[in-house]
CSV table of C-alpha atoms in Angstrom, one decimal:
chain,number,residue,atom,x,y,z
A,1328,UNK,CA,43.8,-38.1,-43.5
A,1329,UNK,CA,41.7,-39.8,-40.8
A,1330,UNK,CA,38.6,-41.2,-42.0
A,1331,UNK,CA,35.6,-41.4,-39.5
A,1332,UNK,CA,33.5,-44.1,-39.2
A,1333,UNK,CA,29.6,-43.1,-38.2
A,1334,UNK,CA,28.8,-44.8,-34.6
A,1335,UNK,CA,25.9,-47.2,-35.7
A,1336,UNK,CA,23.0,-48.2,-33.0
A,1337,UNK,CA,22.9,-51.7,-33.2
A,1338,UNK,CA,18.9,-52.7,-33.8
A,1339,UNK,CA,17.3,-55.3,-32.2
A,1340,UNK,CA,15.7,-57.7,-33.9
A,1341,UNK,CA,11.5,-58.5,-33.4
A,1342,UNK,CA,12.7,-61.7,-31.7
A,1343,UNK,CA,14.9,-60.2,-29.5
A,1344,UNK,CA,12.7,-57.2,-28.4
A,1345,UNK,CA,10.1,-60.1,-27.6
A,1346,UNK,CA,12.4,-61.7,-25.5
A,1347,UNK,CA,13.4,-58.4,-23.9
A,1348,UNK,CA,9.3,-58.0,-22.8
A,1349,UNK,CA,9.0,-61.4,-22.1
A,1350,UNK,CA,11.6,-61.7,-19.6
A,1351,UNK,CA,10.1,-58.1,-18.3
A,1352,UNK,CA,6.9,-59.7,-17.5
A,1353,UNK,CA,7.5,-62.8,-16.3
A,1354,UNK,CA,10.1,-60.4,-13.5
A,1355,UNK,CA,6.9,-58.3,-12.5
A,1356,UNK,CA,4.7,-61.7,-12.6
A,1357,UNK,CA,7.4,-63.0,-10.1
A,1358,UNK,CA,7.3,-59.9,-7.9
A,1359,UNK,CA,3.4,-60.1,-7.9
A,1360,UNK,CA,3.3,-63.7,-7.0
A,1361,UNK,CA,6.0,-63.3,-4.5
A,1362,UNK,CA,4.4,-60.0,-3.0
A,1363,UNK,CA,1.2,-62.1,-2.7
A,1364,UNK,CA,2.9,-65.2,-1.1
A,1365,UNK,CA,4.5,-63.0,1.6
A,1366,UNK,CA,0.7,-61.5,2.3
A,1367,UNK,CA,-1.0,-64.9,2.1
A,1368,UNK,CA,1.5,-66.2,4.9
A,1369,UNK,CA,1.1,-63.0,7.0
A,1370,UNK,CA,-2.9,-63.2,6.8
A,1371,UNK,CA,-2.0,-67.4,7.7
A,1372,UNK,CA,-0.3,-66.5,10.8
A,1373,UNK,CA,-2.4,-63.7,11.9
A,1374,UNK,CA,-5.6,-66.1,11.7
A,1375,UNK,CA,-3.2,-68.6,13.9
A,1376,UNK,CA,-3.0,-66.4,16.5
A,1377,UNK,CA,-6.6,-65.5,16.7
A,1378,UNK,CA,-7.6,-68.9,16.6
A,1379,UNK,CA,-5.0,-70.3,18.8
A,1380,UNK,CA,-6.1,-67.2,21.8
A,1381,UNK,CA,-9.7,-68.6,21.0
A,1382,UNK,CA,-8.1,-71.8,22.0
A,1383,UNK,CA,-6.0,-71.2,25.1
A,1384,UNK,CA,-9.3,-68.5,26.8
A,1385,UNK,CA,-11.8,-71.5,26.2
A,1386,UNK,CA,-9.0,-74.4,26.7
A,1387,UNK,CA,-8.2,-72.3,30.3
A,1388,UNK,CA,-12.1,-72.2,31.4
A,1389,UNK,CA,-12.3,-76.0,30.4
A,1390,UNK,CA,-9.6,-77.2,32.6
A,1391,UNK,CA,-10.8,-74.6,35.5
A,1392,UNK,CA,-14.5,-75.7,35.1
A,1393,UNK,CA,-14.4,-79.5,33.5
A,1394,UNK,CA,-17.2,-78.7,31.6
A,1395,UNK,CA,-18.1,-76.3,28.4
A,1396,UNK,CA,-21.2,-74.5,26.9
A,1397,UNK,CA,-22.3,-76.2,24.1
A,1398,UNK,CA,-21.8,-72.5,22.4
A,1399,UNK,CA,-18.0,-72.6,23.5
A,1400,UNK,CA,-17.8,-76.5,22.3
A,1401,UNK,CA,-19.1,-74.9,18.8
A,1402,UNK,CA,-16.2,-72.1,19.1
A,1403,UNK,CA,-13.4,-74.3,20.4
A,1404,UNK,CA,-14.1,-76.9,17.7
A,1405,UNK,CA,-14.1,-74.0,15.2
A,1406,UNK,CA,-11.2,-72.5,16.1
A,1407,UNK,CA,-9.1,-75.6,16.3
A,1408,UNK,CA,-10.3,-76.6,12.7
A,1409,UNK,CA,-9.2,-72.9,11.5
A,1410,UNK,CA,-6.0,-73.3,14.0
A,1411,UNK,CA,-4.8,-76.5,12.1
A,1412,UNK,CA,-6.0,-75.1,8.4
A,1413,UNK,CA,-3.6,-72.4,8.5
A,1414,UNK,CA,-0.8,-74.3,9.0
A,1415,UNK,CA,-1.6,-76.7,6.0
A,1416,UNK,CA,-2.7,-74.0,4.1
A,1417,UNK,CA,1.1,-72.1,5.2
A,1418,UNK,CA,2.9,-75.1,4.5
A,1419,UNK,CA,1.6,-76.0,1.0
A,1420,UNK,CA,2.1,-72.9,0.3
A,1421,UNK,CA,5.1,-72.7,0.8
A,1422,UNK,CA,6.1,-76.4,-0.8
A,1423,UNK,CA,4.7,-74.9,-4.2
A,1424,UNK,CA,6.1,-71.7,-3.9
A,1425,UNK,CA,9.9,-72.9,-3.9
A,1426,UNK,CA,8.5,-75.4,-6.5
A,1427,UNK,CA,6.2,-73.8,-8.9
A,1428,UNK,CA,6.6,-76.3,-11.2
A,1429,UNK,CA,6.3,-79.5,-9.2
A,1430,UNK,CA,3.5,-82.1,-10.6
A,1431,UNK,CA,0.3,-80.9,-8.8
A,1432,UNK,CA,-0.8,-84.7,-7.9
A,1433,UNK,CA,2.5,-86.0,-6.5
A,1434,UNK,CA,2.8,-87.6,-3.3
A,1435,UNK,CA,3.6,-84.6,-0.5
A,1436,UNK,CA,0.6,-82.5,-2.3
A,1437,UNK,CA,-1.6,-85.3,-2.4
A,1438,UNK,CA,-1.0,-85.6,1.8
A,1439,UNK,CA,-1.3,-81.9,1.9
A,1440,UNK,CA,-4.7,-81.7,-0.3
A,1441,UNK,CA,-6.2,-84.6,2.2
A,1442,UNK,CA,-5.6,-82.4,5.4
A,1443,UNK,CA,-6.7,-79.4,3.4
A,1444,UNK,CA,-9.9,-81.0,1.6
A,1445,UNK,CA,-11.0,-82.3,5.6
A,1446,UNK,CA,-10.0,-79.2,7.2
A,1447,UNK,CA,-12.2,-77.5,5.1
A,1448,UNK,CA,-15.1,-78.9,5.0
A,1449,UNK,CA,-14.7,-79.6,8.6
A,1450,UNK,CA,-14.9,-75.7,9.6
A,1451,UNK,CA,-17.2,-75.5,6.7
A,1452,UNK,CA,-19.5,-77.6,8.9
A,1453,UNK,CA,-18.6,-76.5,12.4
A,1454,UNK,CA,-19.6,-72.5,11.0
A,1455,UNK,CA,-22.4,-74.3,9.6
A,1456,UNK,CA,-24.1,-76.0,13.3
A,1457,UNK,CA,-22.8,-72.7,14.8
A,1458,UNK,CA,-24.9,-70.7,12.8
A,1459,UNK,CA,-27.8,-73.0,13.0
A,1460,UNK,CA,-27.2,-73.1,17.2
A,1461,UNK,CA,-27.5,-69.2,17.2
A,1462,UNK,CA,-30.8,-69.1,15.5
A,1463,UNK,CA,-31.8,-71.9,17.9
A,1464,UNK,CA,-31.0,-70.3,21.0
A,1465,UNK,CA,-31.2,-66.4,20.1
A,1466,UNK,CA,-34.2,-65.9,17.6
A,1467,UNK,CA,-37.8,-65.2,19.3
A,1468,UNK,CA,-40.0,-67.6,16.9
A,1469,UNK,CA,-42.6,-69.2,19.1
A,1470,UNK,CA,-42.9,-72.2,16.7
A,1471,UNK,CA,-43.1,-75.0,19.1
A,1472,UNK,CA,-40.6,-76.8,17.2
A,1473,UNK,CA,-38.4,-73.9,18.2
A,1474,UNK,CA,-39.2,-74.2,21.3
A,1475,UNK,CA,-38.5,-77.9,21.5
A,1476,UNK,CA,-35.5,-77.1,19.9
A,1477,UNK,CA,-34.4,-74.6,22.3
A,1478,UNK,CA,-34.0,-77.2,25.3
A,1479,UNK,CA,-32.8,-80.1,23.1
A,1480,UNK,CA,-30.0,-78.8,21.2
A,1481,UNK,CA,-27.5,-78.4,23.8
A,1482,UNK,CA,-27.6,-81.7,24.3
A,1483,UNK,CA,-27.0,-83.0,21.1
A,1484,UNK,CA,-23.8,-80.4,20.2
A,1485,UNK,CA,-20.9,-83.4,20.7
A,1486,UNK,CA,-23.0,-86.0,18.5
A,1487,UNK,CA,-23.5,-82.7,15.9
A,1488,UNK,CA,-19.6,-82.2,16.3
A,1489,UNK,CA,-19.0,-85.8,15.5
A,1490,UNK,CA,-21.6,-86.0,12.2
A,1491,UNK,CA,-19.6,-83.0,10.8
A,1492,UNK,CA,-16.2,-84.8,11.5
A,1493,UNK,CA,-17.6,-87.6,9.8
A,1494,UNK,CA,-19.0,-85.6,7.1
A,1495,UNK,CA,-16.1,-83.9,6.3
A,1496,UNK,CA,-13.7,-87.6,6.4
A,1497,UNK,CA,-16.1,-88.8,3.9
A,1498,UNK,CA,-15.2,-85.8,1.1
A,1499,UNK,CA,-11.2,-85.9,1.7
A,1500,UNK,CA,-11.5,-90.0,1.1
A,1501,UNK,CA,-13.9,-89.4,-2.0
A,1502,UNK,CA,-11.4,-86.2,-3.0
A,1503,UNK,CA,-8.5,-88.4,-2.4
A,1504,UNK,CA,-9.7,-91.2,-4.7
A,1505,UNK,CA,-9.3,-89.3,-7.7
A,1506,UNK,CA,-5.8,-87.6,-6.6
A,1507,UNK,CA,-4.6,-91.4,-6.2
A,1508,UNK,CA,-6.1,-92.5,-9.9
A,1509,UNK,CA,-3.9,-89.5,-11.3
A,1510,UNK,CA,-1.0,-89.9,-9.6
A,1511,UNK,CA,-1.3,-93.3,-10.5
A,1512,UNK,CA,-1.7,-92.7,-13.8
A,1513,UNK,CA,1.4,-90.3,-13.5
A,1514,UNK,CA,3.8,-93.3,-12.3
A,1515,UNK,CA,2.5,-95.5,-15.2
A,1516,UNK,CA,3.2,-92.8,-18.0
A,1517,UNK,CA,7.5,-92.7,-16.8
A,1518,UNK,CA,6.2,-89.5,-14.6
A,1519,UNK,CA,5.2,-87.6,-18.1
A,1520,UNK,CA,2.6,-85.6,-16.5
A,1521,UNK,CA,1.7,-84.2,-20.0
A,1522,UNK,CA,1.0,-86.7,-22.5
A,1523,UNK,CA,-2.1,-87.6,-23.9
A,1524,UNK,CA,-3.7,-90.2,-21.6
A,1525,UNK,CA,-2.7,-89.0,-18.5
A,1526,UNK,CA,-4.3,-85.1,-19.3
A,1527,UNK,CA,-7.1,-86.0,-20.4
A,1528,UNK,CA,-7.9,-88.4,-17.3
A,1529,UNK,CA,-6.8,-85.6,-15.1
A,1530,UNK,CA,-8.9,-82.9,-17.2
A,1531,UNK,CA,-11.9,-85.6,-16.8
A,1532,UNK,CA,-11.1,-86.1,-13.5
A,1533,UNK,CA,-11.2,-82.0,-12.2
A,1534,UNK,CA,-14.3,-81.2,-14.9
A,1535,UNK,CA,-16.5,-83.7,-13.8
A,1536,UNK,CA,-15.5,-85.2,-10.2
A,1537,UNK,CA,-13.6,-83.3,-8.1
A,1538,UNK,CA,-15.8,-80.1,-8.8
A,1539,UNK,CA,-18.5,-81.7,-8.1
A,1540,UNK,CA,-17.7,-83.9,-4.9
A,1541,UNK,CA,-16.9,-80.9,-3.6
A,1542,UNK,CA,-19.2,-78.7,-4.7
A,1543,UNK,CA,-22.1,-80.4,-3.3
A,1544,UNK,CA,-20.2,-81.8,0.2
A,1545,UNK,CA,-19.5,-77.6,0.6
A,1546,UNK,CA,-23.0,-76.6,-0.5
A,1547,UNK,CA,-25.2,-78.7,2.2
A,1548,UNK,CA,-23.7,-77.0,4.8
A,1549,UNK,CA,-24.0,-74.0,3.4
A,1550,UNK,CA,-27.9,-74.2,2.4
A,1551,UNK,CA,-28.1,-75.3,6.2
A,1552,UNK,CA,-26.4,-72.0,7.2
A,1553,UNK,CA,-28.4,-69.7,5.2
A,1554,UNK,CA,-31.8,-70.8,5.7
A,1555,UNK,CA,-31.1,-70.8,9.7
A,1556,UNK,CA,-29.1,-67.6,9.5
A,1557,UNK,CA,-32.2,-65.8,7.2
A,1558,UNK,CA,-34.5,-67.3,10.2
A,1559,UNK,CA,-32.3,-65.7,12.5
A,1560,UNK,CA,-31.9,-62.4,10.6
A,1561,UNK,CA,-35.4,-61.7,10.0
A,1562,UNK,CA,-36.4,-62.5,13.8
A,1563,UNK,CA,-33.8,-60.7,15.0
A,1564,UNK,CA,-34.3,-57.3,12.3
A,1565,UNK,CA,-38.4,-57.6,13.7
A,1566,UNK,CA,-37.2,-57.3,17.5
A,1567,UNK,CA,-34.6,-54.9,16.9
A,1568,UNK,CA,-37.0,-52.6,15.0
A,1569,UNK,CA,-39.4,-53.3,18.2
A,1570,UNK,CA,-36.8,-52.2,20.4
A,1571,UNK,CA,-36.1,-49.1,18.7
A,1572,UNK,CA,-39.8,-48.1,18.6
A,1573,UNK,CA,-40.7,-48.2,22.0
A,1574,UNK,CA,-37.2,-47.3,23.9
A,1575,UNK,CA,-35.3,-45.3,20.9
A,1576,UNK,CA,-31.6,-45.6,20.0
A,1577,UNK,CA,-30.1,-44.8,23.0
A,1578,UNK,CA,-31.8,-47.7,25.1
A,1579,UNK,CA,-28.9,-50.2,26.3
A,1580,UNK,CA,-31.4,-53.1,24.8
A,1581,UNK,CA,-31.6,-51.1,21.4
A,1582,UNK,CA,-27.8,-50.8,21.3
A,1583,UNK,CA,-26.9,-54.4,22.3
A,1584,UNK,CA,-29.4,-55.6,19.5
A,1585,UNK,CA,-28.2,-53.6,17.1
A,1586,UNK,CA,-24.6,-54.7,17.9
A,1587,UNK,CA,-26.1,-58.2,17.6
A,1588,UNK,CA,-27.6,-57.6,14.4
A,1589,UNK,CA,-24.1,-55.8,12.9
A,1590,UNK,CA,-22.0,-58.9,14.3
A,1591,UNK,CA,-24.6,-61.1,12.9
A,1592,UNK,CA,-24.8,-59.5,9.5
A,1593,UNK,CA,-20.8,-59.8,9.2
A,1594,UNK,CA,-20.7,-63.4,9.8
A,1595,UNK,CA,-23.0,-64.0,7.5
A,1596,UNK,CA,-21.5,-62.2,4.5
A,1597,UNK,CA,-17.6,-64.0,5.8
A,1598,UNK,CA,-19.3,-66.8,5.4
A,1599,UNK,CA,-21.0,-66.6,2.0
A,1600,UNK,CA,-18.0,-64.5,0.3
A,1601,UNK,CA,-16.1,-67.5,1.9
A,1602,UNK,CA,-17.7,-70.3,0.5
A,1603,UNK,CA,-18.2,-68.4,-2.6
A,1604,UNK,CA,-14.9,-67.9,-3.3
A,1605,UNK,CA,-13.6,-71.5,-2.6
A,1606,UNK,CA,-16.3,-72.6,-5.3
A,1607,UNK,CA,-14.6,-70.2,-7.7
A,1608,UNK,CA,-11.0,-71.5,-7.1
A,1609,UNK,CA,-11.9,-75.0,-6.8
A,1610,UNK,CA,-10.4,-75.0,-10.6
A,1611,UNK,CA,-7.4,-78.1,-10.1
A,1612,UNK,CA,-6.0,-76.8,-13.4
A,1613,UNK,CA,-4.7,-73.5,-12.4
A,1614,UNK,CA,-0.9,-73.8,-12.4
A,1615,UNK,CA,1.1,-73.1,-8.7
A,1616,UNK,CA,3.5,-70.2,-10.9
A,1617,UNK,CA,0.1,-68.5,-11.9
A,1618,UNK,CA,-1.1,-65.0,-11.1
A,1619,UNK,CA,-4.9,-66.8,-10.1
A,1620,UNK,CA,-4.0,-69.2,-8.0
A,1621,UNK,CA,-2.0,-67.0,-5.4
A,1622,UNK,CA,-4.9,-64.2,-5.9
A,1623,UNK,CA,-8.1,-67.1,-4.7
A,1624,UNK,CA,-5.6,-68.2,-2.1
A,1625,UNK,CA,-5.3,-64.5,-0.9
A,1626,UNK,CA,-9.1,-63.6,-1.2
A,1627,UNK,CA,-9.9,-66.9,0.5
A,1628,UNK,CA,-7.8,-66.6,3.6
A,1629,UNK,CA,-8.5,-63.1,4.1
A,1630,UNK,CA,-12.2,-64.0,4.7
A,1631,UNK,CA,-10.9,-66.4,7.6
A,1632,UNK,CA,-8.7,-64.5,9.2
A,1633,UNK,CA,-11.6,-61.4,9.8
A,1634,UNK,CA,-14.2,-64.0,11.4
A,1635,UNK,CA,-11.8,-65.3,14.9
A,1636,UNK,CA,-10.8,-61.8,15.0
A,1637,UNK,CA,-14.8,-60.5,14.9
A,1638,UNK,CA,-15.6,-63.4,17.6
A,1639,UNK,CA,-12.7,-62.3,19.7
A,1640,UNK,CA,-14.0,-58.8,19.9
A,1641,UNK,CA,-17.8,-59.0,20.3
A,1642,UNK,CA,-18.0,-62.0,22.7
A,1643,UNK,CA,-17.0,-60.4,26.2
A,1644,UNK,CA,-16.0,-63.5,28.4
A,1645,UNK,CA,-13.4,-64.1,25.2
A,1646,UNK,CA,-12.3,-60.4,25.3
A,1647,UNK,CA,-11.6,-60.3,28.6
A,1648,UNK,CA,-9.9,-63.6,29.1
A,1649,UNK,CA,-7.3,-62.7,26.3
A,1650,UNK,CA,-6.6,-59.1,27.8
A,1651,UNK,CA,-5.6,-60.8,30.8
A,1652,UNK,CA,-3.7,-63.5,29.3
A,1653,UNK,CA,-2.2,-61.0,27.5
A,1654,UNK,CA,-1.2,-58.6,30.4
């Protein structure tokens, strides 16, 4: 007589069932970060190649003509600052992506950090005197200091260009002060990133220095933009509503202020949502494998990639310089 044995599920144990979720989510968390790495790089190299056919239609008419607008001077030097942020931003990126675990202070991210920390304050600055040159040479206040403005400004675009450069070498050399105290710190402890001494210098460090160095080096430019941008706004808001009154709508002035006023409106709120968002993610302690850091890098980038493509499109001489360079 054959006896038959039951077939018995074998049960998991609580341990093993965590083990089973916790290998789940970390394999979604991996597909996230990697699905947001793959966009970050695309919305990289798509800001390249708006700011590099910014580059090559001003470059051209520079070489042609020898000389520049101060306006283009403003969008050249802005475009080459964005031009050379995306690639640190592509290539650190990239470095901690194939390393998520790598000591955040080490030697290649501490070169990378010092291009970044200049690069960005230096287009921080450059957006900053560009918005402060349209409100110059577009808004209709008769203030004579305005008007004295209006003729003297031009003139002093390179030494403006040259302050900002300045401004911005002065926060990567006050940001790369600290990164050298921890990373010196880090060789002394047997590279122990973790123990006691060294994280709480480090914590000290990103709490009460870094977040502030750059919090008020990214903030005067800033407070610069907006109060000449708000000058500009409301000037430009009174005329429009002018306009529309006496010719209507479909008046070719009407339109073309309007447009203004759109294109106007967007580069303020790039520019805020920008700076806005850097603020946020200026926290050193999020960790290269986290969900955050990818998502700030994402949101950040995306702001700079709309603005070169916004310029390209609304300024005509730029428009019509890439379609043929294009064709």
């Amino acid at each position: 007589m054959l006896l038959t044995v039951p077939f018995v599920r074998p049960t998991m144990s609580t341990g093993e069932m965590s083990r089973g979720h916790t290998v789940l989510e970390c394999q979604t968390v991996d597909k996230t970060v990697t699905t947001l790495f793959i966009t970050l790089i695309l919305l990289c190299l798509v800001a390249v190649v708006g700011n590099g056919s910014i580059i090559i239609a001003l470059g051209m008419k520079w070489l042609l003509r020898r000389t520049l607008s101060a306006h283009n001077m403003l969008l050249i030097s802005l475009a080459a600052g964005r031009f050379c942020l995306q690639w640190v931003v592509i290539g650190k990126n990239i470095y901690v992506f194939l390393n998520p675990t790598v000591f955040p202070y080490n030697a290649v991210i501490q070169l990378l950090n010092i291009m970044w920390d200049f690069l960005t304050a230096v287009t921080i600055w450059f957006c900053s005197l560009l918005g402060f040159f349209y409100c110059v040479k577009i808004s209709t206040l008769t203030h004579p200091v305005f008007v004295w403005l209006k003729f003297k400004v031009p003139g002093w675009v390179p030494w403006m260009l040259l302050s900002a450069v300045g401004m911005s070498s002065l926060t990567s050399i006050l940001c790369f002060i600290g990164n050298y105290l921890i990373y010196k710190n880090f060789l002394k402890s047997d590279q122990q990133p973790w123990n006691v001494t060294g994280n709480s210098l480090r914590v000290s460090l990103e709490k009460f220095y870094f977040f502030y160095v750059k919090m008020i080096m990214w903030t005067i430019p800033t407070a610069i933009f907006s109060i000449f941008m708000i000058l500009l706004l409301v000037s430009l808001m009174k005329h429009t509503k002018k306009t529309l009154l006496t010719s209507g709508l479909r008046d070719v002035r009407a339109q073309a202020h309007v447009k203004a006023l759109l294109i106007l409106l967007s580069f303020i709120i790039l520019f805020i949502s920008c700076f806005l968002t850097l603020i946020l993610s200026s926290d050193s302690s999020t960790l290269f494998q986290e969900f955050r850091y990818w998502v700030w890098q994402v949101v950040v980038h995306l702001c700079t990639v709309i603005h070169p493509i916004v310029i390209l499109f609304s300024n005509p001489g730029l428009k019509v310089a890439v379609k043929r360079r294009c064709c």
